PDB file of C-alpha atoms and ligand atoms in Angstrom:
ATOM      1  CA  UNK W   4      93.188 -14.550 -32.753  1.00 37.00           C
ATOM      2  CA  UNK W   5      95.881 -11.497 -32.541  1.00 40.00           C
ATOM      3  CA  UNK W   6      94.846  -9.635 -35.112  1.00 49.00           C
ATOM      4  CA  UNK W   7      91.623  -9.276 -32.627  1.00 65.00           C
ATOM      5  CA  UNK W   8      92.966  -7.936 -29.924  1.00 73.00           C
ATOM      6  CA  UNK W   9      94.185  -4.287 -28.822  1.00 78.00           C
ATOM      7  CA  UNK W  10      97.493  -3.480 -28.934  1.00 82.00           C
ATOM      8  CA  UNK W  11      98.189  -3.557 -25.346  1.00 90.00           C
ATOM      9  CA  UNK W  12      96.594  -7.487 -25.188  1.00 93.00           C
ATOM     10  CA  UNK W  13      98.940 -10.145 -26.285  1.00 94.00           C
ATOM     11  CA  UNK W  14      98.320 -13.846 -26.715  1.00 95.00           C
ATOM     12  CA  UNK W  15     100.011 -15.714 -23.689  1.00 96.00           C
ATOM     13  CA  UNK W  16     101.029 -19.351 -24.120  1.00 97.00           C
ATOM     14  CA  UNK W  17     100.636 -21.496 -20.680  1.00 96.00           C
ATOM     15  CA  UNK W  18     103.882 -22.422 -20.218  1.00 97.00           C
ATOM     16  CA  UNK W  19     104.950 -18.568 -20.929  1.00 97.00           C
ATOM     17  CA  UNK W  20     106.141 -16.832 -17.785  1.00 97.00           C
ATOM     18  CA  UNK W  21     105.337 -12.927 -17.374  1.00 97.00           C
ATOM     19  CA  UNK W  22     107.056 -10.490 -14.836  1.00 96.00           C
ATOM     20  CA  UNK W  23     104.135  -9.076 -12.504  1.00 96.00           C
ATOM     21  CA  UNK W  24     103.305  -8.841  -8.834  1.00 96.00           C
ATOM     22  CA  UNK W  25     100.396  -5.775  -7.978  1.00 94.00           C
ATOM     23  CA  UNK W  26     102.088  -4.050  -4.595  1.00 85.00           C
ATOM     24  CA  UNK W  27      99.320  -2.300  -2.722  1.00 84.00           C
ATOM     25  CA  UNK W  28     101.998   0.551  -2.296  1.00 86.00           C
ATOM     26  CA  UNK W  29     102.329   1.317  -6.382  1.00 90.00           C
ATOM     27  CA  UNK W  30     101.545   4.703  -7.023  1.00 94.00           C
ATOM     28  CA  UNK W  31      98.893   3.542  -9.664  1.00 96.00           C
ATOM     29  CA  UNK W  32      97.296   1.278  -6.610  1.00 95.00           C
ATOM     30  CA  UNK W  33      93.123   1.111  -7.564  1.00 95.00           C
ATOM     31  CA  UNK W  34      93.445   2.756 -11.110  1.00 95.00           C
ATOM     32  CA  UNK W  35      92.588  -0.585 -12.266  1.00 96.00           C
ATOM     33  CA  UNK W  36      89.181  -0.486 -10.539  1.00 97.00           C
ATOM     34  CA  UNK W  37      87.985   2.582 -12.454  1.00 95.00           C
ATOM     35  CA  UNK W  38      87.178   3.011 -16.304  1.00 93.00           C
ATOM     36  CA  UNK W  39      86.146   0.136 -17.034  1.00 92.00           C
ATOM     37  CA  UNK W  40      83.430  -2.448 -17.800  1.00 93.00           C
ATOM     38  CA  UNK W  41      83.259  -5.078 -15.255  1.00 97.00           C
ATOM     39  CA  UNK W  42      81.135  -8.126 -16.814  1.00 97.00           C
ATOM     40  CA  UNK W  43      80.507 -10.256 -13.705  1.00 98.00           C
ATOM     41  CA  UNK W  44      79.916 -14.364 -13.947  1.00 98.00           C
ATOM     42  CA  UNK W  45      77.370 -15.818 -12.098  1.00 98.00           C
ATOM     43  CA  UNK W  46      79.822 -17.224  -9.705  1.00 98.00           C
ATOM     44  CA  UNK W  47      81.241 -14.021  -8.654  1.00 98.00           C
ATOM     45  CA  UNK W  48      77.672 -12.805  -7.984  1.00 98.00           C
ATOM     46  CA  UNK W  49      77.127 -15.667  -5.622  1.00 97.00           C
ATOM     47  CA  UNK W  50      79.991 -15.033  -3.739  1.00 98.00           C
ATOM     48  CA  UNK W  51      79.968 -11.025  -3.521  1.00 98.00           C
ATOM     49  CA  UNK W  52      76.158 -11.725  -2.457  1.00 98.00           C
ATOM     50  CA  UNK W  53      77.177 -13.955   0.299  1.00 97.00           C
ATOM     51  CA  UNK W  54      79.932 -11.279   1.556  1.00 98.00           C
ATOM     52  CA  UNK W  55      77.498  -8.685   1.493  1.00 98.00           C
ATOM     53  CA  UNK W  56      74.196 -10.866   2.941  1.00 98.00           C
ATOM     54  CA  UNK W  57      72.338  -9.935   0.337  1.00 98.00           C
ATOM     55  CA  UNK W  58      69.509 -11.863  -1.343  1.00 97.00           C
ATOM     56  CA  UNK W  59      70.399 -12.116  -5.374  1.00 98.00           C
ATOM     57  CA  UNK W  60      67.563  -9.987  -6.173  1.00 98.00           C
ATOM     58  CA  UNK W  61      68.826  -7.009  -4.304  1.00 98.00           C
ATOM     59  CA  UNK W  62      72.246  -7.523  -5.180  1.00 98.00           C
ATOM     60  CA  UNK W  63      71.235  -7.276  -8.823  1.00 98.00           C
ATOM     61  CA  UNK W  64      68.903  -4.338  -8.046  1.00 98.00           C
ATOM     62  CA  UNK W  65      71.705  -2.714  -6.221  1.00 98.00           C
ATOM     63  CA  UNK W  66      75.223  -3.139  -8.359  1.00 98.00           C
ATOM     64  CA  UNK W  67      74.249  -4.741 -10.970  1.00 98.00           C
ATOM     65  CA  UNK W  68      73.343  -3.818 -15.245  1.00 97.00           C
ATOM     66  CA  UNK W  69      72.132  -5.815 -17.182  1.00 98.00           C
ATOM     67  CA  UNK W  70      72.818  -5.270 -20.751  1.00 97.00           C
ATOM     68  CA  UNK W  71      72.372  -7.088 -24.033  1.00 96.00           C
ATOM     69  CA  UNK W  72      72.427  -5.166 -27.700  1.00 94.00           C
ATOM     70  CA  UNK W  73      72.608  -6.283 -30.976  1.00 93.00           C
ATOM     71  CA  UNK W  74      75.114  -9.113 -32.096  1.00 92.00           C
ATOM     72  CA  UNK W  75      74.741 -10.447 -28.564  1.00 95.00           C
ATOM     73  CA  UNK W  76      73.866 -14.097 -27.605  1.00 97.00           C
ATOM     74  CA  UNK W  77      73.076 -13.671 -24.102  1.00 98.00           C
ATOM     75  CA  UNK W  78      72.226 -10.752 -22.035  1.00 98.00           C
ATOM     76  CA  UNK W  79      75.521  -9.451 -20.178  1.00 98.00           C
ATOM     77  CA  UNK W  80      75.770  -8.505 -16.009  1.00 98.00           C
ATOM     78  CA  UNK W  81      77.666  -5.753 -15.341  1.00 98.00           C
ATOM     79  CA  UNK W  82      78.902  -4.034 -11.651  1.00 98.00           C
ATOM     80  CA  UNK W  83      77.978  -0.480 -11.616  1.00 95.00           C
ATOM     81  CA  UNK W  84      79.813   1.957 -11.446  1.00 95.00           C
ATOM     82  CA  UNK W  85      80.612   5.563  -9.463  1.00 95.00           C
ATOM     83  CA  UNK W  86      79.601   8.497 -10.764  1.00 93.00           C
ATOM     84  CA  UNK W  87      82.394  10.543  -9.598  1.00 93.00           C
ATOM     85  CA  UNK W  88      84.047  11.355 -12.676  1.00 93.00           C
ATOM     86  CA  UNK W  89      86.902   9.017 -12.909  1.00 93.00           C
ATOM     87  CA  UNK W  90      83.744   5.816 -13.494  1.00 94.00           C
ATOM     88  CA  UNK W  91      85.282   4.359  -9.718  1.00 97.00           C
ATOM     89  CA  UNK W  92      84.357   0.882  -8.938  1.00 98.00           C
ATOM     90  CA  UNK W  93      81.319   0.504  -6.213  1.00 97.00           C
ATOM     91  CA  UNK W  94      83.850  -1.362  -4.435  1.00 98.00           C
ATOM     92  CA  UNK W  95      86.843   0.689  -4.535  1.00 97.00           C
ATOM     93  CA  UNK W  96      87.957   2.799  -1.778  1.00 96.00           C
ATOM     94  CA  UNK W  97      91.075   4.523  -0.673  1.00 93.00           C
ATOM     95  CA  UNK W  98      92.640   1.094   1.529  1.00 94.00           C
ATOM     96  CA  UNK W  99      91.940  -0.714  -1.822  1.00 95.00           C
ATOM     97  CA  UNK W 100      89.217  -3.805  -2.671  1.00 97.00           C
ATOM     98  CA  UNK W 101      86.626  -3.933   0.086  1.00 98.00           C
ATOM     99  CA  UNK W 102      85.554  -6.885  -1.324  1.00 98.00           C
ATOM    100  CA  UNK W 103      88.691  -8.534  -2.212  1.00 97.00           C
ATOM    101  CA  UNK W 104      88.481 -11.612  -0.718  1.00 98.00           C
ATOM    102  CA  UNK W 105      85.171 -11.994  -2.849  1.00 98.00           C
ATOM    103  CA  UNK W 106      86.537 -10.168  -5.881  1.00 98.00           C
ATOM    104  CA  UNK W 107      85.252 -10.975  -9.587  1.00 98.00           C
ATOM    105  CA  UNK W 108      87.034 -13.156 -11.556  1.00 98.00           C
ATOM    106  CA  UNK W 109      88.028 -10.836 -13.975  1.00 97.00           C
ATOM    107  CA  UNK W 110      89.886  -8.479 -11.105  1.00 98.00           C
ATOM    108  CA  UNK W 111      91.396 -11.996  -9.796  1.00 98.00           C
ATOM    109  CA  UNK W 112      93.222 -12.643 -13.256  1.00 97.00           C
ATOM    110  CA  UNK W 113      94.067  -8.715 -14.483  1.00 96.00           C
ATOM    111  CA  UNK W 114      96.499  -8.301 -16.223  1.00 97.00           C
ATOM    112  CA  UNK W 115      96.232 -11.898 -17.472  1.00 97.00           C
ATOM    113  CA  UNK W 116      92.652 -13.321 -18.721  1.00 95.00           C
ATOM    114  CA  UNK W 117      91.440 -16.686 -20.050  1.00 95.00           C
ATOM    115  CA  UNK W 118      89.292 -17.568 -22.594  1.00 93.00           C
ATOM    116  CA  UNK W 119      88.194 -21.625 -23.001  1.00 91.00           C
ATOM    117  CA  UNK W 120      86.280 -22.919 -26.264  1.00 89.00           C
ATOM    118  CA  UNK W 121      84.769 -26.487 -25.646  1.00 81.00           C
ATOM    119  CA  UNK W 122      86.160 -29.426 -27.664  1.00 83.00           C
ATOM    120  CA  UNK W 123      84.204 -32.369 -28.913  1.00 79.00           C
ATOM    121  CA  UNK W 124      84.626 -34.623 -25.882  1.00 81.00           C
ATOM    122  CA  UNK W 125      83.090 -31.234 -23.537  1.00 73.00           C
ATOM    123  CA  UNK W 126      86.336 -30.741 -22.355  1.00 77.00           C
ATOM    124  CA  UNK W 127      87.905 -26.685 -22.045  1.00 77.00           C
ATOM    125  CA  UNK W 128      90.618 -25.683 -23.740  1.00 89.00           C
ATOM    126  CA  UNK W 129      92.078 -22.742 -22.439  1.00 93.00           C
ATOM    127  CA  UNK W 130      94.109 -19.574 -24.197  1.00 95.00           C
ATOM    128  CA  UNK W 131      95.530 -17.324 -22.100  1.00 97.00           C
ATOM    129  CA  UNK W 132      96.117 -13.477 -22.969  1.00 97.00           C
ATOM    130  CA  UNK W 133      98.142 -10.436 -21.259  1.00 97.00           C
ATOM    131  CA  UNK W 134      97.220  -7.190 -20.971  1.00 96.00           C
ATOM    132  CA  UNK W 135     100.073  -4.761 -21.000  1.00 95.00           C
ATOM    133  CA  UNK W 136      97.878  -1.561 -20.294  1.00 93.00           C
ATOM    134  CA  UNK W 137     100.282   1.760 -19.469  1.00 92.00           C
ATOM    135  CA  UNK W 138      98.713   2.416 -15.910  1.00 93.00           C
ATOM    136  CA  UNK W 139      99.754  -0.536 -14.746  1.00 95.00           C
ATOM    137  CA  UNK W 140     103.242  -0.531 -12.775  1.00 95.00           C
ATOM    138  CA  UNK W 141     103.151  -4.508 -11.505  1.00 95.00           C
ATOM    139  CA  UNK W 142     105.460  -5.130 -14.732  1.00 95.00           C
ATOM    140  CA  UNK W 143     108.222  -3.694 -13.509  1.00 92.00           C
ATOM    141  CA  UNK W 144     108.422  -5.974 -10.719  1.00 90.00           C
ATOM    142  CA  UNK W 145     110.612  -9.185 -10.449  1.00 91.00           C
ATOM    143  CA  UNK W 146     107.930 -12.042 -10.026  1.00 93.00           C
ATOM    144  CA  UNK W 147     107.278 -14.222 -12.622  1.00 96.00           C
ATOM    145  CA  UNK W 148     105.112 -16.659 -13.564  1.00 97.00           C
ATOM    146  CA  UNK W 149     103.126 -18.682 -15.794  1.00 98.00           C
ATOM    147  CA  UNK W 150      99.053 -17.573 -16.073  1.00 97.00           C
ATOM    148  CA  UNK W 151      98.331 -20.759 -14.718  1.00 97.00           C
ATOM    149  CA  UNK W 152     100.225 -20.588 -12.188  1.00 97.00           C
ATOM    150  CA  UNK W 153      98.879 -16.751 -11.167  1.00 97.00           C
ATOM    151  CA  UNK W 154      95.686 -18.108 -11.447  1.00 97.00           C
ATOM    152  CA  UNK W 155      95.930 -20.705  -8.730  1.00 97.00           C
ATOM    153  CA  UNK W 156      97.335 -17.953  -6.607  1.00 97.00           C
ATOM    154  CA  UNK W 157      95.082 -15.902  -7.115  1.00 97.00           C
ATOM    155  CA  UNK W 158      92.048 -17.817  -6.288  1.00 97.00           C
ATOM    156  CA  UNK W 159      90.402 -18.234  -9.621  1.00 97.00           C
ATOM    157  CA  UNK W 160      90.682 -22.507 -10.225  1.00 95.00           C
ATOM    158  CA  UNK W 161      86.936 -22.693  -8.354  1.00 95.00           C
ATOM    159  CA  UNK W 162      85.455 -19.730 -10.026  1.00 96.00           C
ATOM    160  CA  UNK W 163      87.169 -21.423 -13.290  1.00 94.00           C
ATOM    161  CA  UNK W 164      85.921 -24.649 -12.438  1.00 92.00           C
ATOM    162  CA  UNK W 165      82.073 -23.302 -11.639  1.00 93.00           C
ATOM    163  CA  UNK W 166      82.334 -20.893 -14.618  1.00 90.00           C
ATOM    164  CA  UNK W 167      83.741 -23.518 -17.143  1.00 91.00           C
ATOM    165  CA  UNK W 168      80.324 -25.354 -16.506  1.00 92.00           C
ATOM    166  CA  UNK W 169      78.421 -23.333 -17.895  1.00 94.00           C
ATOM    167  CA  UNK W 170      79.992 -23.576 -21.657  1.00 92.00           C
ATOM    168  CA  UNK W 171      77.517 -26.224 -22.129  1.00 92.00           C
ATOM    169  CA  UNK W 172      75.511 -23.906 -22.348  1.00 96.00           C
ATOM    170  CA  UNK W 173      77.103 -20.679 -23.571  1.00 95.00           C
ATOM    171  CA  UNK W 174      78.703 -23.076 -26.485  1.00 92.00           C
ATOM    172  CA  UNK W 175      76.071 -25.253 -26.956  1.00 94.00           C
ATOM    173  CA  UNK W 176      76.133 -26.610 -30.301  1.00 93.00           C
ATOM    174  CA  UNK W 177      72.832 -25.311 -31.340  1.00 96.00           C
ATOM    175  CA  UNK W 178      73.897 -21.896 -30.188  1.00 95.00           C
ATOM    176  CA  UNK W 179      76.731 -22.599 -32.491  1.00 90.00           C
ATOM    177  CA  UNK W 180      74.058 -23.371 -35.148  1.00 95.00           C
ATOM    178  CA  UNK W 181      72.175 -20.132 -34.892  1.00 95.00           C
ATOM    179  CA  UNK W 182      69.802 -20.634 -31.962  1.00 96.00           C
ATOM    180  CA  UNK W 183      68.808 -17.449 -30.735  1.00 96.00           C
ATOM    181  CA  UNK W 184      67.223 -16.130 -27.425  1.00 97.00           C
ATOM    182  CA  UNK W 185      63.538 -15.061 -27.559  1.00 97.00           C
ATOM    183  CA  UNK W 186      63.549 -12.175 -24.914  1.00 96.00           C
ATOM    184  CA  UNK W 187      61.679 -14.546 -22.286  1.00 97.00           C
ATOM    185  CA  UNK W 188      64.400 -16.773 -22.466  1.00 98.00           C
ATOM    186  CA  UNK W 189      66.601 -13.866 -21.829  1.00 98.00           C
ATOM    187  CA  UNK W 190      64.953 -13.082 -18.402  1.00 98.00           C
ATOM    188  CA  UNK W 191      65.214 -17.362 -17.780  1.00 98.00           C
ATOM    189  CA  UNK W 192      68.932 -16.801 -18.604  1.00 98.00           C
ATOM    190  CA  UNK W 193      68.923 -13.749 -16.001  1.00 98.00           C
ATOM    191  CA  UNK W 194      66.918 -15.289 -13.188  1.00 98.00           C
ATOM    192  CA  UNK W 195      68.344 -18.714 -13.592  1.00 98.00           C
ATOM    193  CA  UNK W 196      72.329 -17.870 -13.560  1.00 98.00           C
ATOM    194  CA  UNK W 197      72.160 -14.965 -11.581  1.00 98.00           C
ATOM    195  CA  UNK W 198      68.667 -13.990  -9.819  1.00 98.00           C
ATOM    196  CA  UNK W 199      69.552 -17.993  -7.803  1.00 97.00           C
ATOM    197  CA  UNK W 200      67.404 -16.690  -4.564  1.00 97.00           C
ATOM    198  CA  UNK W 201      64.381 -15.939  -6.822  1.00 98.00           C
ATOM    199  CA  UNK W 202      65.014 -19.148  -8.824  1.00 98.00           C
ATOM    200  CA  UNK W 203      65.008 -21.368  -5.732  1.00 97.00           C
ATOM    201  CA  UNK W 204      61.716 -19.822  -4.153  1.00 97.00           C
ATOM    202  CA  UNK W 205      59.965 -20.306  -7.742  1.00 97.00           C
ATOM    203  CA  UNK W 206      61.433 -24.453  -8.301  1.00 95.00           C
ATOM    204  CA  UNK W 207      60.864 -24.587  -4.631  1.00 94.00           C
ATOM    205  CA  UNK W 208      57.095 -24.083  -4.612  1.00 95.00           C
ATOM    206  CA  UNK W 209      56.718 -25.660  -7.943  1.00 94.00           C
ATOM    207  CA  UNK W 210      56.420 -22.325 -10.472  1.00 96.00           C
ATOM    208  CA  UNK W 211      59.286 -23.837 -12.241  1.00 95.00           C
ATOM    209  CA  UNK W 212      59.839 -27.757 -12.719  1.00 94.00           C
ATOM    210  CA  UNK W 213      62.101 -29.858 -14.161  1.00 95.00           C
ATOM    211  CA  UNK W 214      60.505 -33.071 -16.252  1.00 94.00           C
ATOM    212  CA  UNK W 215      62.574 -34.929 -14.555  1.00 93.00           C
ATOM    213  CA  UNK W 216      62.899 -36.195 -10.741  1.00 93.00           C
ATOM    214  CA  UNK W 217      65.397 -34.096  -9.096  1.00 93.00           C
ATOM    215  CA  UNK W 218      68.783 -35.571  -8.152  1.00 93.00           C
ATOM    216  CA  UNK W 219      70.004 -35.602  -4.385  1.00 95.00           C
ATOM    217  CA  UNK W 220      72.622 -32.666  -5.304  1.00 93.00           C
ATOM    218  CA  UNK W 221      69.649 -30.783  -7.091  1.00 93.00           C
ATOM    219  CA  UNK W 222      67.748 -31.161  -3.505  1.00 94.00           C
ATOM    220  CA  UNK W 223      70.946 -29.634  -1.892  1.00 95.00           C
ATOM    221  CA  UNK W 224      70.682 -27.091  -4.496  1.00 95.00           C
ATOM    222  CA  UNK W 225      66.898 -26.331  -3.260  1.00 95.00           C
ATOM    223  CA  UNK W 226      67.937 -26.664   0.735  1.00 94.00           C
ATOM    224  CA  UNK W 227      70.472 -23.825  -0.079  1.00 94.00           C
ATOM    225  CA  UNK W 228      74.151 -24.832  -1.734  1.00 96.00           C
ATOM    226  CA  UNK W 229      74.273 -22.027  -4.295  1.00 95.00           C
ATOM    227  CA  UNK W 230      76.829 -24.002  -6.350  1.00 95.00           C
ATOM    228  CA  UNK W 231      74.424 -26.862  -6.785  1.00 96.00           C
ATOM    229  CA  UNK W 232      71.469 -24.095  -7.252  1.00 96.00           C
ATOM    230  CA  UNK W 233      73.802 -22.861 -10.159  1.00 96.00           C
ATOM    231  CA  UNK W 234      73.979 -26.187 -11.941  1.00 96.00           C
ATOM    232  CA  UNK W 235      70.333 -26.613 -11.409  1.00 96.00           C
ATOM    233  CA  UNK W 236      69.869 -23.416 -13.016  1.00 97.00           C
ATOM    234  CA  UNK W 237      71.910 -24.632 -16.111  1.00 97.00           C
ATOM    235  CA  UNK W 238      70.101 -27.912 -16.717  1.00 96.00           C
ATOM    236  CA  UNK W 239      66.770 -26.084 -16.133  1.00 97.00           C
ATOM    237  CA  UNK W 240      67.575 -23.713 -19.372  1.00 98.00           C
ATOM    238  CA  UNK W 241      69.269 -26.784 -21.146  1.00 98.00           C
ATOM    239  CA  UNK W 242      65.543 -28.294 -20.877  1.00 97.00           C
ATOM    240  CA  UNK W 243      63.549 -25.189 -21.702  1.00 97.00           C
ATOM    241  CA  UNK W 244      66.108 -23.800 -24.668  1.00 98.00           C
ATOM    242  CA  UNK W 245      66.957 -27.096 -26.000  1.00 97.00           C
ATOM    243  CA  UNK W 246      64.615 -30.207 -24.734  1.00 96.00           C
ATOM    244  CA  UNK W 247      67.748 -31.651 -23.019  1.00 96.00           C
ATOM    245  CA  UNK W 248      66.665 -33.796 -19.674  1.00 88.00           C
ATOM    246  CA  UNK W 249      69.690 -35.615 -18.693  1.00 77.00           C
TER     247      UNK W 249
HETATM  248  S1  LIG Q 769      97.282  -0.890 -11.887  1.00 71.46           S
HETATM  249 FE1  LIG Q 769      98.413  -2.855 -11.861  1.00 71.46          FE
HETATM  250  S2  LIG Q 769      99.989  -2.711 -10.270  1.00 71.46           S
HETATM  251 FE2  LIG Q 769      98.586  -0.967 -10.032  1.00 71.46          FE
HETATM  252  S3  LIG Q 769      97.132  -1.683  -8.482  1.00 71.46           S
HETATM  253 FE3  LIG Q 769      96.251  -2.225 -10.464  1.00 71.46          FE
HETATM  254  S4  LIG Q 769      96.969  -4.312 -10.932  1.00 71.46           S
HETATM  255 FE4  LIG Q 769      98.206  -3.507  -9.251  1.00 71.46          FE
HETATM  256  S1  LIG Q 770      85.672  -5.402  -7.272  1.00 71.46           S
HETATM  257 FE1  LIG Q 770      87.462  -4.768  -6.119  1.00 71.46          FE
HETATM  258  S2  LIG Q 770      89.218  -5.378  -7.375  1.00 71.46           S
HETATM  259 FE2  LIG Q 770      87.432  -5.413  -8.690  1.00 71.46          FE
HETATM  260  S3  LIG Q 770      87.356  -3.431  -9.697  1.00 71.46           S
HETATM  261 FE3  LIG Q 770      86.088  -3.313  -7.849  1.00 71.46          FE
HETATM  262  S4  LIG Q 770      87.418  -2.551  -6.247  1.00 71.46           S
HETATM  263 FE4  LIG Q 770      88.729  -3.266  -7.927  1.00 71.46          FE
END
């Protein structure tokens, strides 16, 4: 796994504690939030959709890029960007995050991320990784702590926990077998993980069915809990990738 990562990223055991705390008076305060590519989960596009009371379809219209190239498994969402030279986050502005209580996941764990691999019993099993980039002055201060434990305080452990769902998917074994997406099933990935509003309206008036009876939380999902709608979403491709009705 290390010879695979930059120089600046280093493999971070769980236990391991690192020195970091981000002070919103650092002179590098917001350089993180430009330059870079900001792949979004479908959990943080509920919730910055919600903050901004916006219907997923405009949300994607609005912020969001959908890309997928060659080597890919499934398409990728990314937030837009500024075009003001230094590639400024939508959200940035001079006071900091304007979304911040509804930040991404991935601006939640900076400098740390987490990647998870699914064992046999559908468990995750997490690795944990540092990034050490130069711009970034929060090393130098004296709070420590584990990723974990950064994590928690940060606010990721229900993004985690939505996001972890969906490796049944994303690591499905016949993914891991060679099943590739058909570009419809691309646009069913899109619309079902992160177009929710769009996917509700179609299930709702029957576009879209499952071949099963839907469960009481899948009727919450339809009534409007986006969490449940997001689950809903997964079985639904589960069925039309793979067959699977349970
Ligand atoms: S570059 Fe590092 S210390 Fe500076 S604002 Fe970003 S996370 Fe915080
Ligand atoms: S969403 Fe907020 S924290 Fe994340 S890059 Fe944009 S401005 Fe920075």
């Amino acid at each position: 796994m290390s010879s695979a990562l930059p120089d600046c990223c280093q493999p971070l055991a769980a236990e391991e504690k690192f020195r970091f705390a981000c002070q919103p008076g650092a002179t590098c305060f917001t350089d993180c939030c430009r330059q870079l590519d900001l792949a979004l989960t479908p959990f943080d596009v509920l919730r910055l959709k919600k903050r901004l009371k916006l219907d997923s379809g405009c949300f994607l219209e609005q912020y969001v890029l959908v890309a997928w190239e060659e080597g890919m498994i499934f398409p990728a969402c990314f937030l837009t960007m500024i075009d003001d030279g230094k590639a400024s986050c939508v959200f940035v502005t001079i006071q900091g995050c304007s979304v911040y209580a509804d930040r991404p996941a991935a601006c939640r764990a900076y400098p740390a991320g987490r990647g998870i691999s699914r064992r046999v019993d559908g468990s995750a099993e997490e690795r944990f990784v540092l990034l050490r980039e130069p711009h970034c002055l929060g090393f130098a201060e004296s709070a420590e702590q584990t990723a974990p434990e950064y994590f928690h305080a940060q606010g990721l452990t229900e993004y985690n926990r939505c996001n972890d769902q969906l490796l049944r998917l994303l690591q499905h074994p016949k993914i891991q077998a060679g099943f590739r997406l058909s570009q419809a099933q691309m646009d069913q990935y899109v619309m079902a993980l992160y177009n929710v509003d769009f996917f509700r309206q179609e299930m709702a008036d029957g576009r879209i069915a499952m071949r099963r009876p839907l469960a009481v939380a899948e009727l919450r999902a339809l009534a409007g809990d986006d969490e449940e709608l997001l689950l809903l979403g997964l079985r639904w491709l589960l069925q039309e990738y793979f067959g699977e009705t349970a």
